[in-house]
Tab-separated table of C-alpha atoms and ligand atoms in Angstrom:
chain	number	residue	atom	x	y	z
B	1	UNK	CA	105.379	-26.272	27.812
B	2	UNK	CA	107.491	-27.186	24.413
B	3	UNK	CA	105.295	-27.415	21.458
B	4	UNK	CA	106.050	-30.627	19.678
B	5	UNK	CA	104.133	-31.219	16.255
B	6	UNK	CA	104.090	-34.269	13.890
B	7	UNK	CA	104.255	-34.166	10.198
B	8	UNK	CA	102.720	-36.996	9.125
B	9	UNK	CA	103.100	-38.253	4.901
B	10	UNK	CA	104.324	-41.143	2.936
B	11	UNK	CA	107.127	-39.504	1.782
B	12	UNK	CA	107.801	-41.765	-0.834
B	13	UNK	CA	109.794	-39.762	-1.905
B	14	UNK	CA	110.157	-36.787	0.471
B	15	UNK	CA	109.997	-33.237	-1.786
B	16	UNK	CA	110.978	-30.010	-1.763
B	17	UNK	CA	107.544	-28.883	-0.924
B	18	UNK	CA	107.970	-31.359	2.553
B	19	UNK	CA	110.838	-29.853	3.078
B	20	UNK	CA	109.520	-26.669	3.131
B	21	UNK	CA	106.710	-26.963	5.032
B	22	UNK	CA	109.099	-28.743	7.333
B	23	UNK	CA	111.302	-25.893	7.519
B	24	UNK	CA	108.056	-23.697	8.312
B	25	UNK	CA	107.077	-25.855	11.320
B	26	UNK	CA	110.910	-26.179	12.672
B	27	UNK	CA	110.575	-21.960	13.017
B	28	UNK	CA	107.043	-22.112	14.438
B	29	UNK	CA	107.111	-25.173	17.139
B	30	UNK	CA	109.866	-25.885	19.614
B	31	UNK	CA	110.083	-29.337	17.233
B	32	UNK	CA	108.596	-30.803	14.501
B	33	UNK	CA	108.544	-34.862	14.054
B	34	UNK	CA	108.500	-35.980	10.851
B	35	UNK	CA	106.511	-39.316	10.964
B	36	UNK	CA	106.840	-41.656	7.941
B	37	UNK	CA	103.888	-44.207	7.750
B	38	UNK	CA	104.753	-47.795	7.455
B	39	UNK	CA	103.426	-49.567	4.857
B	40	UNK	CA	101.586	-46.754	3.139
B	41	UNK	CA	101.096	-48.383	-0.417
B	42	UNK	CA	101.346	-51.734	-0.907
B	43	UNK	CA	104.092	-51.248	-2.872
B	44	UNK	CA	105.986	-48.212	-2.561
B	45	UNK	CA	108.891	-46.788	-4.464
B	46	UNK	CA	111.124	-46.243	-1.816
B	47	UNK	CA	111.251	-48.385	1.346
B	48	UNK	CA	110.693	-47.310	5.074
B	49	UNK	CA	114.356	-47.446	5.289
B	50	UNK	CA	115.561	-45.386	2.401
B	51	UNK	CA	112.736	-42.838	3.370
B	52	UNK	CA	114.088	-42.769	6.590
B	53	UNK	CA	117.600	-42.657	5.398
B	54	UNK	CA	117.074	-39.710	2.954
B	55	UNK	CA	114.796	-37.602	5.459
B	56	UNK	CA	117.828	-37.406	8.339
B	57	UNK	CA	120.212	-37.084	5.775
B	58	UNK	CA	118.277	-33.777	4.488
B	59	UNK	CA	117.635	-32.670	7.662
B	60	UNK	CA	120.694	-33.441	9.528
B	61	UNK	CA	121.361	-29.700	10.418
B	62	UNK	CA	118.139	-28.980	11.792
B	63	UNK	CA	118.470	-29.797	15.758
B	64	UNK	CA	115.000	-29.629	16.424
B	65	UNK	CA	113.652	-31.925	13.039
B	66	UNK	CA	113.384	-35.484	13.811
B	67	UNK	CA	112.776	-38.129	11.629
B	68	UNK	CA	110.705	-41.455	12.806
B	69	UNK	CA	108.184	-43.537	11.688
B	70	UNK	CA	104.728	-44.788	12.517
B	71	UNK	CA	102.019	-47.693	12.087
B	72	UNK	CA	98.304	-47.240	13.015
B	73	UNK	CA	96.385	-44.942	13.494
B	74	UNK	CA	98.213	-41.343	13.612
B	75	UNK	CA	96.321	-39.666	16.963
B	76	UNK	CA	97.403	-42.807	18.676
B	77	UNK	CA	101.064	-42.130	17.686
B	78	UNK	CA	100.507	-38.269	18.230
B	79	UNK	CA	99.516	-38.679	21.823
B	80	UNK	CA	102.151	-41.405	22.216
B	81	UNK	CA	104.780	-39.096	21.366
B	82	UNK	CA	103.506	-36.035	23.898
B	83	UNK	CA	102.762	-33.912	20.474
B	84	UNK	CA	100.195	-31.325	20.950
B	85	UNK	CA	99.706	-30.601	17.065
B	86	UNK	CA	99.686	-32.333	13.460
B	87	UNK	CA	100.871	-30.399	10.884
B	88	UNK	CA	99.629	-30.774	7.145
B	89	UNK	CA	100.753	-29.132	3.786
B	90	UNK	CA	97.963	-27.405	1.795
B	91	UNK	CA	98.631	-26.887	-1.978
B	92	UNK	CA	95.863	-26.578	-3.278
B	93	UNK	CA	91.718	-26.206	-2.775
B	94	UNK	CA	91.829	-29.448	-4.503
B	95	UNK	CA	93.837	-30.709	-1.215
B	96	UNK	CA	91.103	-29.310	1.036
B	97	UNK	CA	88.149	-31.423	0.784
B	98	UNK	CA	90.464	-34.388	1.963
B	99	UNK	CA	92.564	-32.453	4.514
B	100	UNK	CA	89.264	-31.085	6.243
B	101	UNK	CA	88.439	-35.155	6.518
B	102	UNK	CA	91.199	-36.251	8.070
B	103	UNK	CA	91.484	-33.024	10.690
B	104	UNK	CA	87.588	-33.747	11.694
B	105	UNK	CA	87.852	-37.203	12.065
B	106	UNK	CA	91.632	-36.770	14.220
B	107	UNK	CA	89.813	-34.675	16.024
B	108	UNK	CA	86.893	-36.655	16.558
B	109	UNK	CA	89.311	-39.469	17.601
B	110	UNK	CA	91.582	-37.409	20.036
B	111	UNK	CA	89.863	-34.077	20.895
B	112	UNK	CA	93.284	-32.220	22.463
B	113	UNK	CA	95.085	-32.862	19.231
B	114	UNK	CA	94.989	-29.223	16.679
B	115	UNK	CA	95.688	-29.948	13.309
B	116	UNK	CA	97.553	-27.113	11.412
B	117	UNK	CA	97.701	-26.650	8.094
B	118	UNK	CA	100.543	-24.737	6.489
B	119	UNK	CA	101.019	-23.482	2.783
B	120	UNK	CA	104.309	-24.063	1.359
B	121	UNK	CA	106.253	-21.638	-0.758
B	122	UNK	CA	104.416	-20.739	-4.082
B	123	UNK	CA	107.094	-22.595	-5.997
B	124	UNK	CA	106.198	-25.670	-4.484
B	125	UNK	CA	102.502	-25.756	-4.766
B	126	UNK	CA	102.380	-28.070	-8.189
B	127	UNK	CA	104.846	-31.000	-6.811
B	128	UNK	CA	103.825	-33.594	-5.240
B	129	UNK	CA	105.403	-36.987	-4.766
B	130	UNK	CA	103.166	-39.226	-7.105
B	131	UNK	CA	104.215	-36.527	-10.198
B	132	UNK	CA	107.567	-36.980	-9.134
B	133	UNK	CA	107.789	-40.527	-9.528
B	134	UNK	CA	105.783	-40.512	-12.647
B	135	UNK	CA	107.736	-37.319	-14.548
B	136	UNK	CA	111.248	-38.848	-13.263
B	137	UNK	CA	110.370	-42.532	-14.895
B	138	UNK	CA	109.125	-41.143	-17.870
B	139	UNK	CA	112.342	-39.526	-18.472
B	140	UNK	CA	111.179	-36.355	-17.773
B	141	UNK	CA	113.613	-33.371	-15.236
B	142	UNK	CA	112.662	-33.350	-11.816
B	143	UNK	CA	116.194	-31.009	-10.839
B	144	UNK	CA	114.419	-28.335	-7.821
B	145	UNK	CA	111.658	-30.199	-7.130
B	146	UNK	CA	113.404	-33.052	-4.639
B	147	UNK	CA	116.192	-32.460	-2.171
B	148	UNK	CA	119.745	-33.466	-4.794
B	149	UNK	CA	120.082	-36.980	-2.589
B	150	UNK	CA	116.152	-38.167	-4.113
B	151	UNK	CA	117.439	-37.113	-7.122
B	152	UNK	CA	120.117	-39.695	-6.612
B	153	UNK	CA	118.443	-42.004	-5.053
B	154	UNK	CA	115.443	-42.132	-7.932
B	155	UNK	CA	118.271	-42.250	-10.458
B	156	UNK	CA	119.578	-45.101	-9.258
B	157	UNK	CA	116.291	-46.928	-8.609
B	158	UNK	CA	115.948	-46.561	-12.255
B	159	UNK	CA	119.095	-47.937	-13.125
B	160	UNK	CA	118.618	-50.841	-10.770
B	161	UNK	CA	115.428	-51.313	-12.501
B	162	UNK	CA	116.584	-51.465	-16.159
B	163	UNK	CA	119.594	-53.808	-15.176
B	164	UNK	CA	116.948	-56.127	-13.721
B	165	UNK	CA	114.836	-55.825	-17.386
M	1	PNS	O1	101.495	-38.416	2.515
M	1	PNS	P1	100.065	-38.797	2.673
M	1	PNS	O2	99.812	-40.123	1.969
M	1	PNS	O3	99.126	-37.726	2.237
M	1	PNS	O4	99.795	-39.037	4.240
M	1	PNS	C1	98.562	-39.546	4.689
M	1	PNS	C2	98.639	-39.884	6.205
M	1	PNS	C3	99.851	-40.736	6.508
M	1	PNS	C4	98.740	-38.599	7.005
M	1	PNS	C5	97.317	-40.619	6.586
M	1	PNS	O5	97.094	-41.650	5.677
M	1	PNS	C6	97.338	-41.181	8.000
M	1	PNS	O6	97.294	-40.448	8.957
M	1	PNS	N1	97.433	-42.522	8.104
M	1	PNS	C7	97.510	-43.212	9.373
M	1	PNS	C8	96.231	-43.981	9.684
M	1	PNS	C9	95.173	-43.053	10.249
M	1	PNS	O7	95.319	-42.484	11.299
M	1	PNS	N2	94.079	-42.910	9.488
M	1	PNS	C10	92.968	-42.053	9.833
M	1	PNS	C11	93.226	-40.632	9.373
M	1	PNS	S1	91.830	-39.626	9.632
């Protein structure tokens, strides 16, 4: 049977760490979901939409990456969707203590569900999306860290934001 895993995240906005743990997943399962949560902050930077937009335009040459999106609770999605795993990025030991939550309680919830964690490339291990949004509005170079089109994108958000001001 086809392994199918979901990568579950905000996303807002997707990095190059996500990517690369997305690019890991794509060469270990048969295919990888990427599964945006709706309504993840109240109010987040970029909407469902652009998330959406942005994650199939940076994957659009990976056949077996989809890009969707999901409300409620994840194992209900998971099982919805015929996926046998969730995948999760692990930076850090300061990610653990949070990560091992979530896995024991998904699998509390739905028992034939594995959760996988996967490290991404040393590079990456630092970025994450809240810095992002913080270092890029405070003027500061996020060029390496985010696929070029969130680069655009955040860009323009700012601009957007100052002609509003
Ligand atoms: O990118 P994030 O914010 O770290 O992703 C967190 C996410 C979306 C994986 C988590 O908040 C989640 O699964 N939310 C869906 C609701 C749910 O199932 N909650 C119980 C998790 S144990």
């Amino acid at each position: 049977m086809p392994t199918l895993a979901v990568y579950p995240g905000s996303f807002d906005p997707l990095t190059n760490g996500h990517v690369d743990i997305i690019l890991r997943g794509a060469r270990l399962f048969d295919r990888i979901i990427v599964a945006i949560l709706v309504n993840s902050e109240k109010a987040p930077l970029f909407s469902t939409e652009e998330r959406v937009e942005i994650a199939r335009a940076v994957f659009c040459d990976q056949a077996n990456v989809e890009v969707d999106t999901f409300a409620g609770l994840l194992v209900d999605y998971v099982a919805r969707r015929r996926a046998q795993v969730i995948v999760r990025g692990l930076r850090a030991v300061s990610d653990f203590e949070f990560e091992f939550q979530m896995a024991l309680m998904n699998q509390r919830l739905d028992a034939a569900i594995e959760t996988v964690f996967m490290m991404p490339a040393e590079q990456y291990t630092y970025i994450s999306s809240r810095l992002i949004k913080e270092v890029f509005s405070l003027g500061g170079r996020v060029h390496g860290l985010v696929p070029d089109m969130v680069e655009e994108r955040l860009r323009e958000k700012v601009a957007g934001l100052g002609a509003k001001n």
